[in-house]
Short mmCIF file of C-alpha atoms in Angstrom, two decimals:
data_model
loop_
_atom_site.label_atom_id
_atom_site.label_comp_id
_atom_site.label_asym_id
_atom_site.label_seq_id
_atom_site.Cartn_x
_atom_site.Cartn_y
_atom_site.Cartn_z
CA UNK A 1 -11.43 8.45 19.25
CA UNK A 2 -8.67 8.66 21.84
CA UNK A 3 -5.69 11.06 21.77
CA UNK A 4 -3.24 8.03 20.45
CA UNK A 5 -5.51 7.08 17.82
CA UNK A 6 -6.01 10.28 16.14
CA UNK A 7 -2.15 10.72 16.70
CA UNK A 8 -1.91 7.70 14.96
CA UNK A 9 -4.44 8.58 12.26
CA UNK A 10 -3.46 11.76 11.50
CA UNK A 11 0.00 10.48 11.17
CA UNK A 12 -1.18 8.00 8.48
CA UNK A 13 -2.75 10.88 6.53
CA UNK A 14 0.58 13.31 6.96
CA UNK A 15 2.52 10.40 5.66
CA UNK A 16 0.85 9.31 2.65
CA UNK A 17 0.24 12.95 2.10
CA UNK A 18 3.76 14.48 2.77
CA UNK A 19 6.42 11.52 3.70
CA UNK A 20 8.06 11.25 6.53
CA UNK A 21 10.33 14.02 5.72
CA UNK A 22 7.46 16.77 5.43
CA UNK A 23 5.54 15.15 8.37
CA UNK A 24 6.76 17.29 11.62
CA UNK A 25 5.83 16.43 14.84
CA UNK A 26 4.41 19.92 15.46
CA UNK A 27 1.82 18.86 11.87
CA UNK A 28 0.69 15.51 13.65
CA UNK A 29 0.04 17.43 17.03
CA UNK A 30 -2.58 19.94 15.23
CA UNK A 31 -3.73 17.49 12.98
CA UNK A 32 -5.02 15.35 16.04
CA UNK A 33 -5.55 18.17 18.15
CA UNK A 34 -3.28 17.17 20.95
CA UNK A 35 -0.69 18.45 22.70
CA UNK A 36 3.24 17.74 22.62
CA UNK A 37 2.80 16.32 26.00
CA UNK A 38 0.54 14.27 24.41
CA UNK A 39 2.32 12.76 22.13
CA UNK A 40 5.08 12.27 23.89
CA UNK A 41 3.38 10.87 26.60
CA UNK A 42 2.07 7.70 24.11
CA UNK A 43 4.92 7.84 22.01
CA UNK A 44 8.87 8.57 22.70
CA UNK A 45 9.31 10.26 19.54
CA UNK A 46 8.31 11.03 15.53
CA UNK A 47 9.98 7.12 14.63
CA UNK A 48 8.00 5.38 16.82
CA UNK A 49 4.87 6.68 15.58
CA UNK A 50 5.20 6.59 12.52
CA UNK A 51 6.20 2.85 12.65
CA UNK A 52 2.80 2.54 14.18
CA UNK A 53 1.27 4.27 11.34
CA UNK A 54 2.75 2.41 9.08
CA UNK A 55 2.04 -0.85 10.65
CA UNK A 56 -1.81 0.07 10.60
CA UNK A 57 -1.68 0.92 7.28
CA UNK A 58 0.20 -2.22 5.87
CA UNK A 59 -2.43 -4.13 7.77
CA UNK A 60 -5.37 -2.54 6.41
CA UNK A 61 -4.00 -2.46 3.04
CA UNK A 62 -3.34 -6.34 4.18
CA UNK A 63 -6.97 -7.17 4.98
CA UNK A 64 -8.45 -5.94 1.81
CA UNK A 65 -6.06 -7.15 -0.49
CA UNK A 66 -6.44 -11.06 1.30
CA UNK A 67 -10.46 -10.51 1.09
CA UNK A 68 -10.17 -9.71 -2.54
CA UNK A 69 -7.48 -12.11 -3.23
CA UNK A 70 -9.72 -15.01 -1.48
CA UNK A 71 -12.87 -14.17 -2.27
CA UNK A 72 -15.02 -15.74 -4.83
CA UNK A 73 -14.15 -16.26 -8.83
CA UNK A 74 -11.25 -18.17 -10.60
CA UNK A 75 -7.72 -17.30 -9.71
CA UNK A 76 -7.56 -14.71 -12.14
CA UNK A 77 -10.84 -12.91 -11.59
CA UNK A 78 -9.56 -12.65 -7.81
CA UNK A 79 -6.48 -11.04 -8.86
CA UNK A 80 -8.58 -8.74 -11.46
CA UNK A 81 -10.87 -8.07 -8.88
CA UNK A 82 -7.84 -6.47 -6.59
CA UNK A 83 -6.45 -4.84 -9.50
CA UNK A 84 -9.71 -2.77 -10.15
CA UNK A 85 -10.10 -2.15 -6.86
CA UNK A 86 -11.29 1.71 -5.77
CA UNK A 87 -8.16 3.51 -5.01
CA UNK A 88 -7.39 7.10 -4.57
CA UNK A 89 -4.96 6.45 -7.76
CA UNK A 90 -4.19 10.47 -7.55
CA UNK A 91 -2.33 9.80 -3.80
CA UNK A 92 -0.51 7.39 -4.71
CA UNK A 93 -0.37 3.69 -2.77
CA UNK A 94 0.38 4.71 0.94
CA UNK A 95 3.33 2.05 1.41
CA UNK A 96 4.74 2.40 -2.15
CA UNK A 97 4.79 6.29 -1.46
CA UNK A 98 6.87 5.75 1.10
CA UNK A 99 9.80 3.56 -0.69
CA UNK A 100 10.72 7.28 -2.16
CA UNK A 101 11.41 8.75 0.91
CA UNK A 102 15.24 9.03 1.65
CA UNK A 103 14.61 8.71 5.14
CA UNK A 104 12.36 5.62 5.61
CA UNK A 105 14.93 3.87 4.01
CA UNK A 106 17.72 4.88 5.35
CA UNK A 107 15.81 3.78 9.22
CA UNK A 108 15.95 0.26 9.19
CA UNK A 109 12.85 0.48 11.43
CA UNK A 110 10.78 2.36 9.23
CA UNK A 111 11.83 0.51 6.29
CA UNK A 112 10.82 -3.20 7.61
CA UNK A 113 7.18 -2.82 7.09
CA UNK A 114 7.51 -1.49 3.80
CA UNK A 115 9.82 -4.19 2.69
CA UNK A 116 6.82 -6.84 4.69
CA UNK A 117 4.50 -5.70 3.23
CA UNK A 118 5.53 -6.02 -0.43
CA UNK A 119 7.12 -9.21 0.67
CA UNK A 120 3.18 -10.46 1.69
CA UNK A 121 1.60 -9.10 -1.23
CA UNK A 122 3.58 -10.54 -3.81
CA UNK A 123 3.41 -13.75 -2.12
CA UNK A 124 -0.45 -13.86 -1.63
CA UNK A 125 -0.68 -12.90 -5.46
CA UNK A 126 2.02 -15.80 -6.60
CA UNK A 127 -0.17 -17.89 -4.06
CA UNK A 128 -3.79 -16.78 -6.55
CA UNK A 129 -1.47 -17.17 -9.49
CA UNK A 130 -0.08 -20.65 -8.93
CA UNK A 131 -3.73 -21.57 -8.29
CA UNK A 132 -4.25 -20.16 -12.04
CA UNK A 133 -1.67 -22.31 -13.54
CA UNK A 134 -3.28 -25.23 -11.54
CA UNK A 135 -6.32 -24.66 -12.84
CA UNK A 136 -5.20 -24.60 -16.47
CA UNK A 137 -6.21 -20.89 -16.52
CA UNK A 138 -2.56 -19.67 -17.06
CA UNK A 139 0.21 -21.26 -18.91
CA UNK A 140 1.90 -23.83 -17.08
CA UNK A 141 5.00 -21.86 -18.53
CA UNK A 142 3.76 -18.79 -16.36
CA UNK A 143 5.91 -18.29 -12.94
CA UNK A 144 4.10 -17.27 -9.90
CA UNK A 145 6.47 -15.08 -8.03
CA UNK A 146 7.86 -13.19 -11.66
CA UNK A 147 4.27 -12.58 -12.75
CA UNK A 148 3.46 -11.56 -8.97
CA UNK A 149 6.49 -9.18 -9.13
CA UNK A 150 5.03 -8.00 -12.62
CA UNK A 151 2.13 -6.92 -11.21
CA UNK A 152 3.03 -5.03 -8.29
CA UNK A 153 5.63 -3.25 -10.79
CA UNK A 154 2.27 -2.34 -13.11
CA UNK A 155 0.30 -1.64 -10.09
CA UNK A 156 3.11 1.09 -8.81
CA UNK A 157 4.44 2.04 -12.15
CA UNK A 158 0.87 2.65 -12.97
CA UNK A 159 0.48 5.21 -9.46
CA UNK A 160 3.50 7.27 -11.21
CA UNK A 161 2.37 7.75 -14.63
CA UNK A 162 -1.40 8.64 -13.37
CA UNK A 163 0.57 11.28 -10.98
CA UNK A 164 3.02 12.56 -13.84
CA UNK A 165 -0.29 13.08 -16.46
CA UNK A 166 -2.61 13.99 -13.59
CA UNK A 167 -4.65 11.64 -14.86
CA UNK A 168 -6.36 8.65 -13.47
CA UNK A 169 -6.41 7.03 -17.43
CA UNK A 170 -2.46 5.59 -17.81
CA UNK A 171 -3.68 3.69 -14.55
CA UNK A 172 -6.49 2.17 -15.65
CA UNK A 173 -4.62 1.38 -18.98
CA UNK A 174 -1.62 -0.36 -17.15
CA UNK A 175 -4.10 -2.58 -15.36
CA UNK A 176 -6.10 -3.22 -18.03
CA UNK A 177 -3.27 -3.84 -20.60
CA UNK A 178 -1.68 -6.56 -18.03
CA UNK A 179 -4.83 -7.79 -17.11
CA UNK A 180 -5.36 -8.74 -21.00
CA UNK A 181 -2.01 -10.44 -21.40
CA UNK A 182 -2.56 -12.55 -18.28
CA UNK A 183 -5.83 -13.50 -20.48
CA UNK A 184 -8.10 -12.38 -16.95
CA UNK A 185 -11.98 -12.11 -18.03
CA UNK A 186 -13.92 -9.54 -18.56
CA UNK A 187 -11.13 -6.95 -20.06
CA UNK A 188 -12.43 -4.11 -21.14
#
């Protein structure tokens, strides 16, 4: 791995680990084992990489939530299947983390792919969902982008209370519990 990916990498783990805030730029140079010069060198400063951090992130987290979301099974078994998808619920979600750092968004720059990528997400789920109510497997009274909204919401609320019992079960509960009132198969 070159010296600008693992400063890249290693700022993706410091983030989602620490924030921006408690991510230095001395932490990211001996996580990656490189120099300042280094860093400097690819990057002119802490902002710019972590935008690039959290650009590969959002993209990754991108990729696997569109293969879920358009792989096979009914609208609603798609957006099961992304709900019960392995996370590292203890962590956190990597972007989400970020929306409680004071200074991500307060830095417009830092804050765009945050806001994109919750922006994509909740459209690719309204996108499954409206496919549902096509289908006749949701009620035609059922709005796309509210229920989409409603599950991010369960999805992040459902990050904090697994963090606040240090327990992955109120996790698993909130997406099983929503998962049941959208009527998805296969609830357990």
């Amino acid at each position: 791995m070159s010296t600008r990916e693992r400063l890249i990498e290693s700022t993706r783990t410091l983030l989602w680990e620490r924030g921006y805030v408690g991510t230095s730029p001395k932490n990211i140079q001996e996580l990656a084992a490189a120099g300042q010069g280094s860093m400097y060198h690819h990057f002119s400063g802490k902002e710019e990489l972590a935008r690039t951090a959290i650009d590969r992130t959002a993209e990754g987290m991108r990729a696997g939530a569109d293969a879920l979301l358009s792989g096979p099974g009914s609208p609603l078994e798609r957006v099961a299947a992304y709900l019960r998808n392995e996370r590292d619920v203890m962590k956190g979600c990597p972007i989400g983390r970020l929306t409680q750092d004071p200074d991500v968004m307060a830095a417009p720059v830092l804050r765009e792919p945050v806001e994109e990528m919750f922006g994509w997400i909740r459209g690719r789920l309204a996108e499954v969902l409206a496919e549902g109510v096509e289908a006749g497997e949701l009620s035609p009274a059922v709005d796309p982008r509210t229920t989409a909204s409603a599950v991010i919401a369960t999805l992040q609320g459902g990050y904090v209370l697994a963090r606040a019992a240090d327990s992955t079960q109120p996790f698993e509960q909130a997406i099983e519990g929503l998962l049941a009132l959208l009527g998805a198969p296969g609830v357990r």
